CSV table of C-alpha atoms in Angstrom, one decimal:
chain,number,residue,atom,x,y,z
A,1,UNK,CA,27.8,37.5,105.9
A,2,UNK,CA,30.2,40.1,104.2
A,3,UNK,CA,32.7,39.4,106.6
A,4,UNK,CA,32.1,36.4,106.5
A,5,UNK,CA,32.4,35.6,102.9
A,6,UNK,CA,35.5,38.5,103.1
A,7,UNK,CA,37.4,36.2,105.7
A,8,UNK,CA,37.7,32.9,104.3
A,9,UNK,CA,39.0,34.1,100.6
A,10,UNK,CA,42.0,36.4,102.1
A,11,UNK,CA,45.3,36.5,102.7
A,12,UNK,CA,46.4,35.1,105.6
A,13,UNK,CA,47.3,38.5,108.2
A,14,UNK,CA,51.3,39.7,107.9
A,15,UNK,CA,53.3,40.7,110.0
A,16,UNK,CA,56.7,43.0,109.9
A,17,UNK,CA,60.1,41.1,110.5
A,18,UNK,CA,58.3,37.8,112.0
A,19,UNK,CA,55.3,37.8,109.2
A,20,UNK,CA,54.2,34.0,107.9
A,21,UNK,CA,54.8,32.6,104.0
A,22,UNK,CA,52.0,34.5,101.7
A,23,UNK,CA,49.3,31.9,100.7
A,24,UNK,CA,49.9,30.4,97.8
A,25,UNK,CA,48.4,31.9,95.3
A,26,UNK,CA,45.5,29.3,93.2
A,27,UNK,CA,42.3,30.0,92.4
A,28,UNK,CA,39.6,29.6,95.5
A,29,UNK,CA,38.5,25.7,94.7
A,30,UNK,CA,35.0,25.0,93.9
A,31,UNK,CA,32.8,24.1,97.5
A,32,UNK,CA,31.7,20.5,95.6
A,33,UNK,CA,29.0,18.5,97.3
A,34,UNK,CA,29.3,14.1,97.0
A,35,UNK,CA,28.0,14.5,93.3
A,36,UNK,CA,30.8,17.2,92.2
A,37,UNK,CA,29.0,20.5,91.8
A,38,UNK,CA,30.1,23.3,92.8
A,39,UNK,CA,28.7,25.1,95.3
A,40,UNK,CA,30.5,28.6,95.4
A,41,UNK,CA,28.7,31.3,94.4
A,42,UNK,CA,31.7,33.2,93.6
A,43,UNK,CA,33.9,31.3,91.2
A,44,UNK,CA,33.2,34.4,88.7
A,45,UNK,CA,34.5,37.1,91.2
A,46,UNK,CA,37.0,39.3,89.2
A,47,UNK,CA,39.1,41.9,91.0
A,48,UNK,CA,37.6,45.3,89.5
A,49,UNK,CA,40.6,46.9,88.9
A,50,UNK,CA,42.4,44.6,86.7
A,51,UNK,CA,39.9,42.8,85.7
A,52,UNK,CA,41.8,39.3,86.6
A,53,UNK,CA,40.5,36.7,88.7
A,54,UNK,CA,43.8,35.2,89.3
A,55,UNK,CA,45.2,35.3,92.9
A,56,UNK,CA,41.9,34.8,94.3
A,57,UNK,CA,43.4,34.4,98.0
A,58,UNK,CA,44.4,38.1,97.5
A,59,UNK,CA,41.1,39.6,96.7
A,60,UNK,CA,38.8,42.1,98.9
A,61,UNK,CA,35.7,42.2,99.4
A,62,UNK,CA,33.5,45.1,99.7
A,63,UNK,CA,31.4,44.9,102.8
A,64,UNK,CA,29.1,46.8,100.8
A,65,UNK,CA,28.1,46.1,97.3
A,66,UNK,CA,30.6,42.7,97.6
A,67,UNK,CA,32.8,43.8,94.7
A,68,UNK,CA,36.6,42.3,94.7
A,69,UNK,CA,39.7,44.4,94.9
A,70,UNK,CA,43.1,42.4,94.8
A,71,UNK,CA,45.2,43.9,97.8
A,72,UNK,CA,47.8,44.9,95.6
A,73,UNK,CA,45.6,46.6,92.7
A,74,UNK,CA,44.0,49.1,96.1
A,75,UNK,CA,45.5,52.5,95.8
A,76,UNK,CA,48.0,52.6,98.0
A,77,UNK,CA,48.3,49.1,98.5
A,78,UNK,CA,46.5,47.1,100.8
A,79,UNK,CA,49.3,44.9,102.5
A,80,UNK,CA,47.1,43.3,104.7
A,81,UNK,CA,43.0,42.8,105.2
A,82,UNK,CA,42.8,45.6,107.3
A,83,UNK,CA,40.4,44.9,111.0
A,84,UNK,CA,37.6,47.1,110.5
A,85,UNK,CA,34.8,46.6,108.0
A,86,UNK,CA,36.4,48.0,104.3
A,87,UNK,CA,34.7,49.8,102.0
A,88,UNK,CA,36.0,49.9,97.7
A,89,UNK,CA,36.4,53.4,96.7
A,90,UNK,CA,32.9,53.4,94.8
A,91,UNK,CA,31.2,53.0,98.3
A,92,UNK,CA,33.3,54.8,100.9
A,93,UNK,CA,32.3,58.2,101.9
A,94,UNK,CA,35.4,59.8,102.2
A,95,UNK,CA,37.0,61.4,98.9
A,96,UNK,CA,40.1,59.8,97.7
A,97,UNK,CA,43.4,62.2,99.1
A,98,UNK,CA,44.5,63.6,96.0
A,99,UNK,CA,47.7,65.7,97.7
A,100,UNK,CA,49.0,65.6,101.0
A,101,UNK,CA,48.0,68.3,103.6
A,102,UNK,CA,50.5,70.5,105.7
A,103,UNK,CA,48.0,71.5,108.6
A,104,UNK,CA,48.3,74.2,110.8
A,105,UNK,CA,49.5,73.1,114.3
A,106,UNK,CA,50.9,74.5,117.5
A,107,UNK,CA,54.2,72.1,116.4
A,108,UNK,CA,56.4,73.0,119.4
A,109,UNK,CA,53.2,72.3,121.9
A,110,UNK,CA,52.5,68.5,119.9
A,111,UNK,CA,56.3,67.9,120.2
A,112,UNK,CA,57.5,69.0,123.6
A,113,UNK,CA,60.1,71.0,122.0
A,114,UNK,CA,61.8,71.9,125.0
A,115,UNK,CA,63.2,75.7,124.4
A,116,UNK,CA,62.1,79.3,123.3
A,117,UNK,CA,62.0,80.7,119.7
A,118,UNK,CA,63.7,83.5,120.3
A,119,UNK,CA,67.0,81.0,121.0
A,120,UNK,CA,66.4,79.5,117.6
A,121,UNK,CA,69.5,81.6,116.2
A,122,UNK,CA,72.2,80.6,118.7
A,123,UNK,CA,71.1,76.9,118.3
A,124,UNK,CA,71.2,76.8,115.0
A,125,UNK,CA,75.4,78.5,115.4
A,126,UNK,CA,76.1,75.5,117.9
A,127,UNK,CA,75.0,73.0,115.8
A,128,UNK,CA,77.3,73.7,113.1
A,129,UNK,CA,80.0,74.4,116.1
A,130,UNK,CA,78.8,70.6,117.3
A,131,UNK,CA,78.6,68.7,113.8
A,132,UNK,CA,82.3,70.4,112.4
A,133,UNK,CA,83.3,68.8,116.0
A,134,UNK,CA,81.8,65.8,115.7
A,135,UNK,CA,82.8,65.3,111.9
A,136,UNK,CA,86.8,65.6,112.7
A,137,UNK,CA,86.0,63.2,115.3
A,138,UNK,CA,85.1,60.6,112.8
A,139,UNK,CA,87.5,61.5,110.2
A,140,UNK,CA,90.4,60.8,113.2
A,141,UNK,CA,89.3,57.1,113.8
A,142,UNK,CA,89.6,54.0,111.4
A,143,UNK,CA,86.4,52.6,111.6
A,144,UNK,CA,83.7,54.0,110.7
A,145,UNK,CA,81.3,56.1,113.0
A,146,UNK,CA,77.9,57.0,113.2
A,147,UNK,CA,77.1,60.6,112.2
A,148,UNK,CA,74.3,62.6,113.1
A,149,UNK,CA,71.7,64.1,111.2
A,150,UNK,CA,72.2,67.7,109.8
A,151,UNK,CA,69.5,69.7,110.3
A,152,UNK,CA,67.7,72.1,108.0
A,153,UNK,CA,69.2,75.6,108.8
A,154,UNK,CA,65.7,77.1,107.7
A,155,UNK,CA,63.2,77.7,110.3
A,156,UNK,CA,60.5,77.5,108.2
A,157,UNK,CA,61.0,74.6,106.4
A,158,UNK,CA,62.1,72.5,109.3
A,159,UNK,CA,58.5,73.4,110.4
A,160,UNK,CA,57.6,72.5,108.0
A,161,UNK,CA,58.8,68.8,108.1
A,162,UNK,CA,57.7,68.9,111.1
A,163,UNK,CA,54.1,69.7,110.6
A,164,UNK,CA,53.7,66.8,107.6
A,165,UNK,CA,54.9,63.9,110.0
A,166,UNK,CA,52.1,66.1,112.4
A,167,UNK,CA,49.9,65.7,110.2
A,168,UNK,CA,50.0,62.2,109.4
A,169,UNK,CA,50.4,61.1,112.7
A,170,UNK,CA,46.8,62.6,113.8
A,171,UNK,CA,45.2,61.4,110.1
A,172,UNK,CA,46.0,57.8,112.3
A,173,UNK,CA,45.4,59.2,115.4
A,174,UNK,CA,49.3,57.9,116.2
A,175,UNK,CA,50.3,60.0,119.5
A,176,UNK,CA,54.4,61.1,118.8
A,177,UNK,CA,57.1,59.2,120.4
A,178,UNK,CA,60.9,58.9,120.2
A,179,UNK,CA,61.6,56.2,122.6
A,180,UNK,CA,60.5,53.1,123.3
A,181,UNK,CA,57.4,52.8,125.6
A,182,UNK,CA,56.3,49.7,128.0
A,183,UNK,CA,52.7,49.5,128.7
A,184,UNK,CA,51.0,47.5,131.7
A,185,UNK,CA,49.5,44.4,130.0
A,186,UNK,CA,52.1,44.4,127.5
A,187,UNK,CA,56.0,43.7,128.5
A,188,UNK,CA,57.9,44.5,131.2
A,189,UNK,CA,60.9,47.0,130.1
A,190,UNK,CA,63.2,44.2,132.1
A,191,UNK,CA,61.7,41.8,129.2
A,192,UNK,CA,64.3,43.9,126.7
A,193,UNK,CA,67.7,41.6,127.4
A,194,UNK,CA,69.6,41.7,125.1
A,195,UNK,CA,71.6,38.8,126.6
A,196,UNK,CA,68.1,37.0,125.2
A,197,UNK,CA,69.4,37.7,121.5
A,198,UNK,CA,69.7,34.1,119.6
A,199,UNK,CA,73.4,34.3,118.4
A,200,UNK,CA,74.0,37.7,120.6
A,201,UNK,CA,73.5,41.4,119.5
A,202,UNK,CA,75.8,43.8,118.2
A,203,UNK,CA,76.6,45.9,121.0
A,204,UNK,CA,75.9,50.1,119.8
A,205,UNK,CA,80.0,51.3,120.9
A,206,UNK,CA,80.3,54.7,123.1
A,207,UNK,CA,81.0,56.9,120.4
A,208,UNK,CA,77.9,55.7,118.5
A,209,UNK,CA,76.0,55.3,121.8
A,210,UNK,CA,76.7,59.5,122.1
A,211,UNK,CA,75.9,60.2,118.8
A,212,UNK,CA,72.0,59.0,119.0
A,213,UNK,CA,71.9,60.7,122.3
A,214,UNK,CA,72.8,63.8,120.9
A,215,UNK,CA,70.4,63.1,118.1
A,216,UNK,CA,67.6,62.7,120.6
A,217,UNK,CA,68.8,66.0,122.1
A,218,UNK,CA,68.8,67.7,119.1
A,219,UNK,CA,65.2,66.2,118.4
A,220,UNK,CA,63.9,67.8,122.0
A,221,UNK,CA,64.8,71.2,121.3
A,222,UNK,CA,63.4,71.2,117.7
A,223,UNK,CA,67.0,70.7,115.2
A,224,UNK,CA,64.6,68.5,112.8
A,225,UNK,CA,66.5,65.8,111.0
A,226,UNK,CA,65.8,66.7,107.2
A,227,UNK,CA,62.6,64.6,106.3
A,228,UNK,CA,59.1,65.0,104.0
A,229,UNK,CA,56.3,63.1,104.9
A,230,UNK,CA,54.8,63.2,101.5
A,231,UNK,CA,51.5,61.6,100.6
A,232,UNK,CA,51.7,59.2,97.2
A,233,UNK,CA,48.1,57.9,95.5
A,234,UNK,CA,51.0,54.4,94.6
A,235,UNK,CA,52.7,54.1,98.1
A,236,UNK,CA,50.3,56.4,100.7
A,237,UNK,CA,52.5,58.1,103.8
A,238,UNK,CA,56.1,57.7,102.6
A,239,UNK,CA,59.0,59.6,103.7
A,240,UNK,CA,61.0,61.5,101.7
A,241,UNK,CA,65.5,63.3,102.1
A,242,UNK,CA,65.0,67.1,102.4
A,243,UNK,CA,68.1,67.9,102.0
A,244,UNK,CA,71.3,65.8,101.1
A,245,UNK,CA,71.8,62.9,103.7
A,246,UNK,CA,75.6,61.1,104.0
A,247,UNK,CA,75.7,57.7,104.6
A,248,UNK,CA,76.1,56.0,108.0
A,249,UNK,CA,73.6,59.0,109.0
A,250,UNK,CA,71.4,58.0,112.2
A,251,UNK,CA,67.8,59.0,110.2
A,252,UNK,CA,65.7,57.6,113.1
A,253,UNK,CA,65.3,55.2,115.8
A,254,UNK,CA,61.8,52.9,115.4
A,255,UNK,CA,60.0,54.0,118.2
A,256,UNK,CA,56.5,52.1,119.9
A,257,UNK,CA,55.1,50.0,122.1
A,258,UNK,CA,56.8,47.4,123.4
A,259,UNK,CA,55.1,43.7,123.1
A,260,UNK,CA,55.7,40.5,123.3
A,261,UNK,CA,56.1,38.5,119.6
A,262,UNK,CA,52.9,35.6,121.6
A,263,UNK,CA,50.6,38.3,121.9
A,264,UNK,CA,50.4,39.5,118.3
A,265,UNK,CA,50.5,36.7,117.1
A,266,UNK,CA,46.6,37.2,115.0
A,267,UNK,CA,47.6,41.2,115.0
A,268,UNK,CA,47.5,42.4,111.4
A,269,UNK,CA,49.2,45.5,111.3
A,270,UNK,CA,52.2,45.7,108.7
A,271,UNK,CA,54.1,47.9,110.8
A,272,UNK,CA,55.3,46.3,113.8
A,273,UNK,CA,59.0,45.8,113.9
A,274,UNK,CA,61.2,43.6,114.8
A,275,UNK,CA,63.2,44.0,119.1
A,276,UNK,CA,64.2,40.8,120.4
A,277,UNK,CA,64.1,37.3,118.2
A,278,UNK,CA,64.8,35.0,121.7
A,279,UNK,CA,66.5,31.9,121.1
A,280,UNK,CA,63.4,30.9,123.1
A,281,UNK,CA,60.0,32.6,121.4
A,282,UNK,CA,58.1,33.2,123.9
A,283,UNK,CA,60.7,36.2,124.7
A,284,UNK,CA,60.5,37.7,121.8
A,285,UNK,CA,59.9,41.6,121.5
A,286,UNK,CA,57.8,43.2,119.0
A,287,UNK,CA,57.6,47.4,118.2
A,288,UNK,CA,53.8,48.1,117.6
A,289,UNK,CA,53.5,51.9,116.3
A,290,UNK,CA,50.0,51.6,116.4
A,291,UNK,CA,49.4,53.8,119.0
A,292,UNK,CA,52.2,56.0,119.7
A,293,UNK,CA,55.3,56.9,117.1
A,294,UNK,CA,57.7,58.5,115.0
A,295,UNK,CA,59.0,59.5,110.9
A,296,UNK,CA,59.8,56.0,111.2
A,297,UNK,CA,56.6,54.3,110.8
A,298,UNK,CA,55.6,56.0,107.7
A,299,UNK,CA,59.7,54.6,105.6
A,300,UNK,CA,58.0,52.1,102.9
A,301,UNK,CA,59.9,49.1,102.7
A,302,UNK,CA,61.5,48.5,99.2
A,303,UNK,CA,60.1,45.3,96.9
A,304,UNK,CA,63.1,42.6,97.7
A,305,UNK,CA,62.0,40.2,94.7
A,306,UNK,CA,63.5,42.2,92.2
A,307,UNK,CA,66.8,43.4,91.9
A,308,UNK,CA,65.6,46.7,90.5
A,309,UNK,CA,63.8,47.2,93.8
A,310,UNK,CA,66.2,46.3,95.4
A,311,UNK,CA,68.5,49.0,94.2
A,312,UNK,CA,66.3,51.6,96.0
A,313,UNK,CA,67.3,50.9,98.9
A,314,UNK,CA,68.7,53.5,100.6
A,315,UNK,CA,68.7,52.4,104.6
A,316,UNK,CA,69.7,49.4,106.4
A,317,UNK,CA,67.8,48.8,109.7
A,318,UNK,CA,70.0,46.8,112.5
A,319,UNK,CA,69.2,45.9,116.1
A,320,UNK,CA,71.4,47.3,118.5
A,321,UNK,CA,72.4,46.3,122.6
A,322,UNK,CA,72.4,50.3,123.6
A,323,UNK,CA,73.7,50.5,127.4
A,324,UNK,CA,71.8,47.0,127.9
A,325,UNK,CA,68.4,47.8,126.2
A,326,UNK,CA,67.9,46.5,122.7
A,327,UNK,CA,67.1,49.4,120.7
A,328,UNK,CA,66.3,49.3,116.7
A,329,UNK,CA,68.2,52.3,114.4
A,330,UNK,CA,67.4,53.2,110.4
A,331,UNK,CA,70.7,54.2,109.2
A,332,UNK,CA,71.9,55.5,105.8
A,333,UNK,CA,73.7,53.2,103.8
A,334,UNK,CA,75.0,55.7,101.2
A,335,UNK,CA,74.3,58.9,100.2
A,336,UNK,CA,70.9,60.0,99.9
A,337,UNK,CA,70.0,62.7,97.3
A,338,UNK,CA,67.3,65.3,98.1
A,339,UNK,CA,64.2,64.6,97.0
A,340,UNK,CA,65.2,60.6,97.2
A,341,UNK,CA,62.4,59.2,98.9
A,342,UNK,CA,63.6,56.5,101.7
A,343,UNK,CA,63.2,53.0,101.8
A,344,UNK,CA,65.0,50.3,103.3
A,345,UNK,CA,64.5,46.6,103.4
A,346,UNK,CA,61.4,45.4,105.9
A,347,UNK,CA,62.6,41.4,105.8
A,348,UNK,CA,66.4,41.8,106.7
A,349,UNK,CA,67.3,38.4,107.2
A,350,UNK,CA,63.7,36.5,107.9
A,351,UNK,CA,62.7,36.6,104.3
A,352,UNK,CA,59.4,36.2,105.1
A,353,UNK,CA,57.3,39.1,104.8
A,354,UNK,CA,55.8,39.8,101.7
A,355,UNK,CA,57.1,42.8,99.5
A,356,UNK,CA,56.4,41.4,96.0
A,357,UNK,CA,53.4,44.3,95.6
A,358,UNK,CA,55.5,47.0,96.8
A,359,UNK,CA,56.0,49.2,94.0
């Protein structure tokens, strides 16, 4: 019975980039019989955190005690209704996470790094030389080019960065993948055709494609982007710059399973990303990072309903035609100092994802 009541009261499930418009925030109307008497036993339900009964469409009921909590009053905030049973902080058997726990793990095995530890110093020297050549090439061009990320030279710190991602992937039951994956029963690779994009898709230049390939190669060899996954009690898992990042640097590519949007109409995943917005909606594709993903899944969105929220944006999300395949890149849109958290606009040009309660 609790699940039935919860479903009737919940905000409509949302999806990143292709989410339906949120429900209007008006109190739940009483169920009345022909005589006009109220038939609802939840008219006086209030949020246990803020004490308000307003925004009833976003009141989530605990499946054990039936107490209510606004999605946006929970910490971390919930942006959609959980698929499974949900228990409030008082009823849950799990202690609230106060700090992000870095765990010991075999990083080389976890990320399938293709190198031996003995080559670390030589690789670091190669990185510096490659970077110097890449920067010279960029400066010689009139058009601004994308830049490869600048790995942390301290091996111990780099392992801590990788461990932070390994920890959160393990905690969420997700396998690491730095590529788009095509799973039987979902969209095939042949469906990922940039020519189907409504209005056309911009083509990644040869020079920028080489930069993207360099970033991929560096990661395969353990030369990690300077990013740290941390836990915030308000925002949940989020990502910080662990050293200075220059404007136009490639941060990461969005990775995960590719599926047709039509297959995900009732999916409440809050991390799906548009891959192909086709002229024919039945051919539109999304990236689903719930089973396989990389650090992109944990980079947060801005509250684009307020000027202050927009000021926090330091990344842009861009879809490119890369050698005949749609790909999604997260790129720095300004210089990012060490310690600053990374944010981008979930909505892009679609303006439908509900970000008004984002911190």
